[in-house]
Every structure is written in structure tokens, then in C-alpha cells.
mmCIF file of N, CA and C in Angstrom:
data_model
loop_
_atom_site.group_PDB
_atom_site.id
_atom_site.type_symbol
_atom_site.label_atom_id
_atom_site.label_comp_id
_atom_site.label_asym_id
_atom_site.label_seq_id
_atom_site.Cartn_x
_atom_site.Cartn_y
_atom_site.Cartn_z
ATOM 1 N N MET A 92 -20.154 6.933 -2.392
ATOM 2 C CA MET A 92 -18.857 7.099 -3.056
ATOM 3 C C MET A 92 -18.228 5.716 -3.193
ATOM 4 N N LYS A 93 -17.652 5.441 -4.330
ATOM 5 C CA LYS A 93 -16.981 4.162 -4.566
ATOM 6 C C LYS A 93 -15.471 4.334 -4.451
ATOM 7 N N HIS A 94 -14.810 3.244 -4.176
ATOM 8 C CA HIS A 94 -13.353 3.203 -4.220
ATOM 9 C C HIS A 94 -12.942 2.474 -5.491
ATOM 10 N N TYR A 95 -11.863 2.948 -6.101
ATOM 11 C CA TYR A 95 -11.331 2.336 -7.316
ATOM 12 C C TYR A 95 -9.854 2.051 -7.116
ATOM 13 N N LEU A 96 -9.411 0.923 -7.643
ATOM 14 C CA LEU A 96 -8.002 0.554 -7.618
ATOM 15 C C LEU A 96 -7.372 0.978 -8.935
ATOM 16 N N LEU A 97 -6.331 1.790 -8.871
ATOM 17 C CA LEU A 97 -5.547 2.143 -10.056
ATOM 18 C C LEU A 97 -4.260 1.339 -9.971
ATOM 19 N N SER A 98 -4.120 0.321 -10.795
ATOM 20 C CA SER A 98 -2.935 -0.546 -10.786
ATOM 21 C C SER A 98 -1.949 -0.069 -11.833
ATOM 22 N N VAL A 99 -0.699 0.087 -11.437
ATOM 23 C CA VAL A 99 0.364 0.467 -12.368
ATOM 24 C C VAL A 99 0.887 -0.816 -13.013
ATOM 25 N N ILE A 100 0.754 -0.926 -14.322
ATOM 26 C CA ILE A 100 1.187 -2.130 -15.046
ATOM 27 C C ILE A 100 2.608 -1.886 -15.554
ATOM 28 N N GLN A 101 3.536 -2.644 -15.006
ATOM 29 C CA GLN A 101 4.954 -2.439 -15.299
ATOM 30 C C GLN A 101 5.508 -3.624 -16.076
ATOM 31 N N PRO A 102 6.247 -3.380 -17.147
ATOM 32 C CA PRO A 102 6.854 -4.495 -17.886
ATOM 33 C C PRO A 102 7.889 -5.204 -17.012
ATOM 34 N N SER A 103 7.840 -6.527 -16.979
ATOM 35 C CA SER A 103 8.769 -7.292 -16.141
ATOM 36 C C SER A 103 10.194 -7.251 -16.669
ATOM 37 N N SER A 104 10.345 -7.158 -17.975
ATOM 38 C CA SER A 104 11.679 -7.227 -18.564
ATOM 39 C C SER A 104 12.325 -5.859 -18.746
ATOM 40 N N ALA A 105 11.612 -4.808 -18.436
ATOM 41 C CA ALA A 105 12.131 -3.456 -18.696
ATOM 42 C C ALA A 105 13.248 -3.086 -17.725
ATOM 43 N N GLU A 106 14.201 -2.363 -18.255
ATOM 44 C CA GLU A 106 15.250 -1.826 -17.400
ATOM 45 C C GLU A 106 14.711 -0.609 -16.678
ATOM 46 N N LYS A 107 15.308 -0.315 -15.523
ATOM 47 C CA LYS A 107 14.910 0.879 -14.795
ATOM 48 C C LYS A 107 15.220 2.106 -15.631
ATOM 49 N N PRO A 108 14.345 3.102 -15.578
ATOM 50 C CA PRO A 108 14.633 4.335 -16.317
ATOM 51 C C PRO A 108 15.902 5.001 -15.781
ATOM 52 N N ALA A 109 16.517 5.832 -16.606
ATOM 53 C CA ALA A 109 17.698 6.588 -16.194
ATOM 54 C C ALA A 109 17.336 7.448 -14.977
ATOM 55 N N PRO A 110 18.307 7.731 -14.104
ATOM 56 C CA PRO A 110 18.020 8.494 -12.880
ATOM 57 C C PRO A 110 17.278 9.804 -13.125
ATOM 58 N N GLU A 111 17.628 10.536 -14.175
ATOM 59 C CA GLU A 111 16.956 11.813 -14.429
ATOM 60 C C GLU A 111 15.509 11.604 -14.876
ATOM 61 N N VAL A 112 15.249 10.523 -15.613
ATOM 62 C CA VAL A 112 13.884 10.199 -16.034
ATOM 63 C C VAL A 112 13.068 9.762 -14.816
ATOM 64 N N LEU A 113 13.657 8.922 -13.964
ATOM 65 C CA LEU A 113 12.980 8.455 -12.763
ATOM 66 C C LEU A 113 12.675 9.622 -11.818
ATOM 67 N N ALA A 114 13.577 10.574 -11.725
ATOM 68 C CA ALA A 114 13.350 11.759 -10.880
ATOM 69 C C ALA A 114 12.150 12.553 -11.390
ATOM 70 N N GLU A 115 12.026 12.690 -12.698
ATOM 71 C CA GLU A 115 10.891 13.418 -13.278
ATOM 72 C C GLU A 115 9.585 12.670 -13.019
ATOM 73 N N ILE A 116 9.610 11.344 -13.158
ATOM 74 C CA ILE A 116 8.418 10.537 -12.884
ATOM 75 C C ILE A 116 8.011 10.691 -11.422
ATOM 76 N N ARG A 117 8.968 10.661 -10.510
ATOM 77 C CA ARG A 117 8.661 10.838 -9.079
ATOM 78 C C ARG A 117 8.038 12.205 -8.817
ATOM 79 N N ARG A 118 8.562 13.240 -9.462
ATOM 80 C CA ARG A 118 7.978 14.580 -9.302
ATOM 81 C C ARG A 118 6.547 14.606 -9.826
ATOM 82 N N ASP A 119 6.337 14.009 -10.992
ATOM 83 C CA ASP A 119 4.994 13.971 -11.579
ATOM 84 C C ASP A 119 4.025 13.177 -10.689
ATOM 85 N N LEU A 120 4.508 12.096 -10.109
ATOM 86 C CA LEU A 120 3.666 11.313 -9.205
ATOM 87 C C LEU A 120 3.300 12.111 -7.957
ATOM 88 N N GLU A 121 4.240 12.869 -7.423
ATOM 89 C CA GLU A 121 3.957 13.683 -6.247
ATOM 90 C C GLU A 121 2.890 14.725 -6.575
ATOM 91 N N VAL A 122 2.964 15.338 -7.752
ATOM 92 C CA VAL A 122 1.934 16.292 -8.175
ATOM 93 C C VAL A 122 0.583 15.582 -8.294
ATOM 94 N N PHE A 123 0.577 14.391 -8.890
ATOM 95 C CA PHE A 123 -0.650 13.602 -9.020
ATOM 96 C C PHE A 123 -1.247 13.314 -7.648
ATOM 97 N N HIS A 124 -0.417 12.884 -6.697
ATOM 98 C CA HIS A 124 -0.899 12.581 -5.345
ATOM 99 C C HIS A 124 -1.442 13.831 -4.664
ATOM 100 N N GLN A 125 -0.785 14.962 -4.854
ATOM 101 C CA GLN A 125 -1.273 16.214 -4.274
ATOM 102 C C GLN A 125 -2.619 16.605 -4.888
ATOM 103 N N ASP A 126 -2.790 16.381 -6.204
ATOM 104 C CA ASP A 126 -4.067 16.651 -6.864
ATOM 105 C C ASP A 126 -5.177 15.767 -6.280
ATOM 106 N N LEU A 127 -4.864 14.491 -6.061
ATOM 107 C CA LEU A 127 -5.841 13.578 -5.448
ATOM 108 C C LEU A 127 -6.255 14.087 -4.071
ATOM 109 N N LYS A 128 -5.272 14.466 -3.270
ATOM 110 C CA LYS A 128 -5.556 14.939 -1.910
ATOM 111 C C LYS A 128 -6.395 16.211 -1.940
ATOM 112 N N ALA A 129 -6.045 17.140 -2.821
ATOM 113 C CA ALA A 129 -6.780 18.409 -2.916
ATOM 114 C C ALA A 129 -8.229 18.180 -3.343
ATOM 115 N N ALA A 130 -8.459 17.149 -4.149
ATOM 116 C CA ALA A 130 -9.811 16.848 -4.633
ATOM 117 C C ALA A 130 -10.599 15.975 -3.657
ATOM 118 N N GLY A 131 -9.965 15.519 -2.578
ATOM 119 C CA GLY A 131 -10.639 14.635 -1.634
ATOM 120 C C GLY A 131 -10.779 13.215 -2.143
ATOM 121 N N ALA A 132 -10.011 12.855 -3.163
ATOM 122 C CA ALA A 132 -10.088 11.522 -3.772
ATOM 123 C C ALA A 132 -9.013 10.572 -3.253
ATOM 124 N N TRP A 133 -8.049 11.067 -2.498
ATOM 125 C CA TRP A 133 -6.919 10.271 -2.001
ATOM 126 C C TRP A 133 -7.388 9.259 -0.957
ATOM 127 N N VAL A 134 -6.978 8.018 -1.102
ATOM 128 C CA VAL A 134 -7.153 7.005 -0.067
ATOM 129 C C VAL A 134 -5.792 6.433 0.307
ATOM 130 N N PHE A 135 -5.056 5.925 -0.701
ATOM 131 C CA PHE A 135 -3.763 5.298 -0.443
ATOM 132 C C PHE A 135 -3.038 5.113 -1.761
ATOM 133 N N ALA A 136 -1.713 5.158 -1.725
ATOM 134 C CA ALA A 136 -0.902 4.847 -2.903
ATOM 135 C C ALA A 136 0.444 4.321 -2.452
ATOM 136 N N GLY A 137 1.066 3.483 -3.277
ATOM 137 C CA GLY A 137 2.398 2.989 -2.962
ATOM 138 C C GLY A 137 2.952 2.147 -4.090
ATOM 139 N N GLY A 138 4.264 2.107 -4.157
ATOM 140 C CA GLY A 138 4.953 1.256 -5.121
ATOM 141 C C GLY A 138 5.215 -0.106 -4.508
ATOM 142 N N LEU A 139 5.475 -1.066 -5.349
ATOM 143 C CA LEU A 139 5.741 -2.429 -4.892
ATOM 144 C C LEU A 139 7.127 -2.877 -5.331
ATOM 145 N N HIS A 140 7.735 -3.736 -4.526
ATOM 146 C CA HIS A 140 8.968 -4.394 -4.950
ATOM 147 C C HIS A 140 8.632 -5.321 -6.115
ATOM 148 N N GLY A 141 9.627 -5.785 -6.811
ATOM 149 C CA GLY A 141 9.429 -6.661 -7.965
ATOM 150 C C GLY A 141 8.758 -7.973 -7.611
ATOM 151 N N PRO A 142 8.229 -8.662 -8.620
ATOM 152 C CA PRO A 142 7.490 -9.901 -8.384
ATOM 153 C C PRO A 142 8.328 -11.009 -7.759
ATOM 154 N N SER A 143 9.643 -10.951 -7.875
ATOM 155 C CA SER A 143 10.473 -11.985 -7.260
ATOM 156 C C SER A 143 10.409 -11.943 -5.736
ATOM 157 N N THR A 144 9.911 -10.853 -5.162
ATOM 158 C CA THR A 144 9.792 -10.750 -3.706
ATOM 159 C C THR A 144 8.461 -11.292 -3.198
ATOM 160 N N ALA A 145 7.574 -11.699 -4.113
ATOM 161 C CA ALA A 145 6.236 -12.154 -3.728
ATOM 162 C C ALA A 145 6.283 -13.538 -3.103
ATOM 163 N N THR A 146 5.355 -13.786 -2.213
ATOM 164 C CA THR A 146 5.105 -15.111 -1.659
ATOM 165 C C THR A 146 3.621 -15.392 -1.827
ATOM 166 N N VAL A 147 3.292 -16.530 -2.412
ATOM 167 C CA VAL A 147 1.900 -16.916 -2.618
ATOM 168 C C VAL A 147 1.518 -17.883 -1.507
ATOM 169 N N VAL A 148 0.405 -17.585 -0.842
ATOM 170 C CA VAL A 148 -0.118 -18.445 0.222
ATOM 171 C C VAL A 148 -1.413 -19.053 -0.277
ATOM 172 N N ARG A 149 -1.502 -20.383 -0.252
ATOM 173 C CA ARG A 149 -2.746 -21.050 -0.640
ATOM 174 C C ARG A 149 -3.016 -22.173 0.349
ATOM 175 N N VAL A 150 -4.282 -22.476 0.532
ATOM 176 C CA VAL A 150 -4.671 -23.532 1.455
ATOM 177 C C VAL A 150 -5.022 -24.784 0.661
ATOM 178 N N LYS A 151 -4.439 -25.901 1.098
ATOM 179 C CA LYS A 151 -4.737 -27.186 0.477
ATOM 180 C C LYS A 151 -4.899 -28.204 1.598
ATOM 181 N N ASP A 152 -6.028 -28.861 1.622
ATOM 182 C CA ASP A 152 -6.323 -29.847 2.659
ATOM 183 C C ASP A 152 -6.143 -29.269 4.058
ATOM 184 N N GLY A 153 -6.511 -28.014 4.248
ATOM 185 C CA GLY A 153 -6.439 -27.379 5.556
ATOM 186 C C GLY A 153 -5.077 -26.834 5.930
ATOM 187 N N ASP A 154 -4.057 -27.086 5.128
ATOM 188 C CA ASP A 154 -2.717 -26.577 5.414
ATOM 189 C C ASP A 154 -2.415 -25.376 4.527
ATOM 190 N N ALA A 155 -1.748 -24.394 5.096
ATOM 191 C CA ALA A 155 -1.320 -23.230 4.323
ATOM 192 C C ALA A 155 0.030 -23.540 3.688
ATOM 193 N N LEU A 156 0.069 -23.483 2.379
ATOM 194 C CA LEU A 156 1.298 -23.731 1.639
ATOM 195 C C LEU A 156 1.815 -22.405 1.098
ATOM 196 N N MET A 157 3.117 -22.182 1.240
ATOM 197 C CA MET A 157 3.720 -20.944 0.761
ATOM 198 C C MET A 157 4.708 -21.252 -0.348
ATOM 199 N N THR A 158 4.633 -20.457 -1.403
ATOM 200 C CA THR A 158 5.501 -20.615 -2.560
ATOM 201 C C THR A 158 6.152 -19.278 -2.863
ATOM 202 N N ASP A 159 7.459 -19.289 -3.084
ATOM 203 C CA ASP A 159 8.152 -18.053 -3.455
ATOM 204 C C ASP A 159 7.774 -17.655 -4.863
ATOM 205 N N GLY A 160 7.783 -16.348 -5.092
ATOM 206 C CA GLY A 160 7.570 -15.821 -6.432
ATOM 207 C C GLY A 160 6.111 -15.574 -6.728
ATOM 208 N N PRO A 161 5.857 -14.951 -7.861
ATOM 209 C CA PRO A 161 4.473 -14.610 -8.213
ATOM 210 C C PRO A 161 3.673 -15.852 -8.572
ATOM 211 N N PHE A 162 2.355 -15.735 -8.455
ATOM 212 C CA PHE A 162 1.454 -16.831 -8.801
ATOM 213 C C PHE A 162 1.498 -17.126 -10.288
ATOM 214 N N ALA A 163 1.531 -16.095 -11.094
ATOM 215 C CA ALA A 163 1.519 -16.268 -12.547
ATOM 216 C C ALA A 163 2.792 -15.693 -13.162
ATOM 217 N N GLU A 164 3.278 -16.355 -14.173
ATOM 218 C CA GLU A 164 4.400 -15.819 -14.944
ATOM 219 C C GLU A 164 3.818 -14.878 -15.986
ATOM 220 N N GLY A 165 4.470 -13.776 -16.216
ATOM 221 C CA GLY A 165 3.950 -12.860 -17.214
ATOM 222 C C GLY A 165 4.995 -11.863 -17.657
ATOM 223 N N LYS A 166 4.672 -11.157 -18.716
ATOM 224 C CA LYS A 166 5.573 -10.134 -19.237
ATOM 225 C C LYS A 166 5.383 -8.815 -18.511
ATOM 226 N N GLU A 167 4.297 -8.726 -17.692
ATOM 227 C CA GLU A 167 4.013 -7.514 -16.935
ATOM 228 C C GLU A 167 3.627 -7.905 -15.516
ATOM 229 N N HIS A 168 3.748 -6.948 -14.618
ATOM 230 C CA HIS A 168 3.331 -7.175 -13.239
ATOM 231 C C HIS A 168 2.825 -5.854 -12.649
ATOM 232 N N ILE A 169 2.158 -5.932 -11.522
ATOM 233 C CA ILE A 169 1.703 -4.721 -10.847
ATOM 234 C C ILE A 169 2.901 -4.111 -10.134
ATOM 235 N N GLY A 170 3.252 -2.900 -10.547
ATOM 236 C CA GLY A 170 4.416 -2.221 -9.976
ATOM 237 C C GLY A 170 4.055 -1.260 -8.860
ATOM 238 N N GLY A 171 2.783 -0.928 -8.761
ATOM 239 C CA GLY A 171 2.320 -0.029 -7.715
ATOM 240 C C GLY A 171 0.818 0.096 -7.802
ATOM 241 N N LEU A 172 0.256 0.782 -6.827
ATOM 242 C CA LEU A 172 -1.186 0.927 -6.809
ATOM 243 C C LEU A 172 -1.582 2.226 -6.141
ATOM 244 N N CYS A 173 -2.786 2.627 -6.431
ATOM 245 C CA CYS A 173 -3.376 3.811 -5.819
ATOM 246 C C CYS A 173 -4.848 3.504 -5.642
ATOM 247 N N ILE A 174 -5.379 3.774 -4.475
ATOM 248 C CA ILE A 174 -6.798 3.612 -4.227
ATOM 249 C C ILE A 174 -7.390 5.004 -4.127
ATOM 250 N N VAL A 175 -8.421 5.254 -4.935
ATOM 251 C CA VAL A 175 -9.036 6.578 -4.978
ATOM 252 C C VAL A 175 -10.529 6.470 -4.687
ATOM 253 N N LYS A 176 -11.088 7.569 -4.193
ATOM 254 C CA LYS A 176 -12.537 7.707 -4.045
ATOM 255 C C LYS A 176 -13.035 8.501 -5.245
ATOM 256 N N ALA A 177 -14.095 8.014 -5.875
ATOM 257 C CA ALA A 177 -14.662 8.716 -7.017
ATOM 258 C C ALA A 177 -16.161 8.441 -7.064
ATOM 259 N N PRO A 178 -16.938 9.421 -7.500
ATOM 260 C CA PRO A 178 -18.388 9.231 -7.539
ATOM 261 C C PRO A 178 -18.851 8.250 -8.611
ATOM 262 N N ASP A 179 -18.033 8.062 -9.662
ATOM 263 C CA ASP A 179 -18.438 7.174 -10.750
ATOM 264 C C ASP A 179 -17.216 6.742 -11.548
ATOM 265 N N LEU A 180 -17.436 5.811 -12.464
ATOM 266 C CA LEU A 180 -16.338 5.266 -13.268
ATOM 267 C C LEU A 180 -15.666 6.337 -14.119
ATOM 268 N N ASP A 181 -16.437 7.250 -14.697
ATOM 269 C CA ASP A 181 -15.824 8.293 -15.524
ATOM 270 C C ASP A 181 -14.824 9.119 -14.730
ATOM 271 N N SER A 182 -15.164 9.454 -13.501
ATOM 272 C CA SER A 182 -14.240 10.208 -12.650
ATOM 273 C C SER A 182 -12.998 9.381 -12.332
ATOM 274 N N ALA A 183 -13.201 8.101 -12.034
ATOM 275 C CA ALA A 183 -12.063 7.222 -11.741
ATOM 276 C C ALA A 183 -11.161 7.077 -12.967
ATOM 277 N N LEU A 184 -11.768 6.990 -14.155
ATOM 278 C CA LEU A 184 -10.970 6.881 -15.381
ATOM 279 C C LEU A 184 -10.151 8.142 -15.626
ATOM 280 N N GLU A 185 -10.685 9.285 -15.261
ATOM 281 C CA GLU A 185 -9.914 10.527 -15.393
ATOM 282 C C GLU A 185 -8.696 10.487 -14.479
ATOM 283 N N TRP A 186 -8.860 9.990 -13.243
ATOM 284 C CA TRP A 186 -7.691 9.817 -12.363
ATOM 285 C C TRP A 186 -6.719 8.813 -12.975
ATOM 286 N N GLY A 187 -7.244 7.763 -13.624
ATOM 287 C CA GLY A 187 -6.387 6.788 -14.296
ATOM 288 C C GLY A 187 -5.574 7.418 -15.414
ATOM 289 N N ARG A 188 -6.205 8.323 -16.177
ATOM 290 C CA ARG A 188 -5.476 9.031 -17.246
ATOM 291 C C ARG A 188 -4.356 9.883 -16.656
ATOM 292 N N LYS A 189 -4.646 10.548 -15.558
ATOM 293 C CA LYS A 189 -3.618 11.376 -14.917
ATOM 294 C C LYS A 189 -2.491 10.514 -14.360
ATOM 295 N N ALA A 190 -2.831 9.356 -13.817
ATOM 296 C CA ALA A 190 -1.810 8.442 -13.296
ATOM 297 C C ALA A 190 -0.938 7.907 -14.422
ATOM 298 N N ALA A 191 -1.548 7.585 -15.565
ATOM 299 C CA ALA A 191 -0.783 7.079 -16.712
ATOM 300 C C ALA A 191 0.195 8.138 -17.217
ATOM 301 N N ARG A 192 -0.257 9.397 -17.224
ATOM 302 C CA ARG A 192 0.655 10.476 -17.642
ATOM 303 C C ARG A 192 1.811 10.614 -16.654
ATOM 304 N N ALA A 193 1.516 10.529 -15.360
ATOM 305 C CA ALA A 193 2.560 10.711 -14.339
ATOM 306 C C ALA A 193 3.555 9.559 -14.337
ATOM 307 N N THR A 194 3.062 8.317 -14.459
ATOM 308 C CA THR A 194 3.949 7.153 -14.369
ATOM 309 C C THR A 194 4.584 6.797 -15.701
ATOM 310 N N THR A 195 3.995 7.224 -16.788
ATOM 311 C CA THR A 195 4.353 6.849 -18.161
ATOM 312 C C THR A 195 4.097 5.360 -18.417
ATOM 313 N N LEU A 196 3.251 4.729 -17.595
ATOM 314 C CA LEU A 196 2.932 3.304 -17.726
ATOM 315 C C LEU A 196 1.418 3.121 -17.821
ATOM 316 N N PRO A 197 0.972 1.971 -18.348
ATOM 317 C CA PRO A 197 -0.468 1.702 -18.383
ATOM 318 C C PRO A 197 -1.037 1.615 -16.962
ATOM 319 N N ILE A 198 -2.290 2.029 -16.821
ATOM 320 C CA ILE A 198 -2.985 1.983 -15.539
ATOM 321 C C ILE A 198 -4.285 1.203 -15.727
ATOM 322 N N GLU A 199 -4.497 0.192 -14.910
ATOM 323 C CA GLU A 199 -5.771 -0.532 -14.900
ATOM 324 C C GLU A 199 -6.652 0.103 -13.832
ATOM 325 N N VAL A 200 -7.880 0.456 -14.180
ATOM 326 C CA VAL A 200 -8.834 1.049 -13.247
ATOM 327 C C VAL A 200 -9.904 0.001 -12.966
ATOM 328 N N ARG A 201 -10.086 -0.331 -11.679
ATOM 329 C CA ARG A 201 -11.055 -1.367 -11.327
ATOM 330 C C ARG A 201 -11.805 -0.971 -10.059
ATOM 331 N N PRO A 202 -13.157 -1.063 -10.085
ATOM 332 C CA PRO A 202 -13.928 -0.691 -8.892
ATOM 333 C C PRO A 202 -13.889 -1.790 -7.830
ATOM 334 N N PHE A 203 -13.921 -1.359 -6.573
ATOM 335 C CA PHE A 203 -14.135 -2.299 -5.473
ATOM 336 C C PHE A 203 -15.627 -2.642 -5.430
ATOM 337 N N LEU A 204 -15.971 -3.760 -4.863
ATOM 338 C CA LEU A 204 -17.362 -4.130 -4.691
ATOM 339 C C LEU A 204 -18.017 -3.225 -3.662
ATOM 340 N N GLY A 205 -19.247 -2.806 -3.906
ATOM 341 C CA GLY A 205 -20.004 -2.027 -2.951
ATOM 342 C C GLY A 205 -19.548 -0.572 -2.867
ATOM 343 N N ASP A 206 -20.307 0.192 -2.090
ATOM 344 C CA ASP A 206 -19.974 1.589 -1.845
ATOM 345 C C ASP A 206 -19.262 1.712 -0.507
ATOM 346 N N VAL A 207 -18.573 2.811 -0.323
ATOM 347 C CA VAL A 207 -17.854 3.069 0.928
ATOM 348 C C VAL A 207 -18.694 4.000 1.773
ATOM 349 N N ALA A 208 -18.867 3.645 3.035
ATOM 350 C CA ALA A 208 -19.593 4.534 3.949
ATOM 351 C C ALA A 208 -18.717 5.735 4.260
ATOM 352 N N GLU A 209 -19.285 6.907 4.145
ATOM 353 C CA GLU A 209 -18.525 8.138 4.414
ATOM 354 C C GLU A 209 -18.690 8.544 5.860
#
């Protein structure tokens, strides 16, 4: 069984949805998460704070240097993630389609290297 990362791609400049829209998205996400759990595909999911809360750590000449903010400037950022177990890419893409419907945002589906020991 492989693990796949479903990344929620969120526009950086977008305003937060209205409270009633956000409530519906949260309900849809909860249904999506319950579907994952019922199918045995659930590993982990969570939302992220905005990119301004990021700290980048890089090593230069043996010293760890920390920089506030995201590594790259962009019009979009990862707003959340979900890690799922799926037997193949087609199955993972189906979970990605369901996640896109629930979040109303684009979802990037990417496999982890190697298989997961069950």
C-alpha cells in the first residue's frame, strides 16, 4: 500500500469565505474525512496557518540559519494536507477529486517514495 499526499492549494490573496460558506466547507470536509476512515484510507489530515507564520531553516557552512516567512513567494500556498493510503494512483486521484469537491480548492496528489509496511 502506498501513501499519497493530498495538498490543498489555497490562493494567497483570497479573502476568507463568508462564515456560512466556511461552515459548509467544514461539514463537507468532515464527511470526506469520515469516508476516508470508513474506507481504511485515513492516515492524517490538517489545516495550516498562513505562509506568514512559516520559518525556513537551512544549513550554511554548518550553521542553521532561520528566516521568517515562506521560502518562495507565490500567488498560492499549501493551506492544508491529507495523507491517505491507497493501492494505486487512480485510487489516490479519486480521493483527490473528493477532497477538491469538499474544499472547493485545487488538490495536488503526490505519492510518497516507497511502499508502507502494513
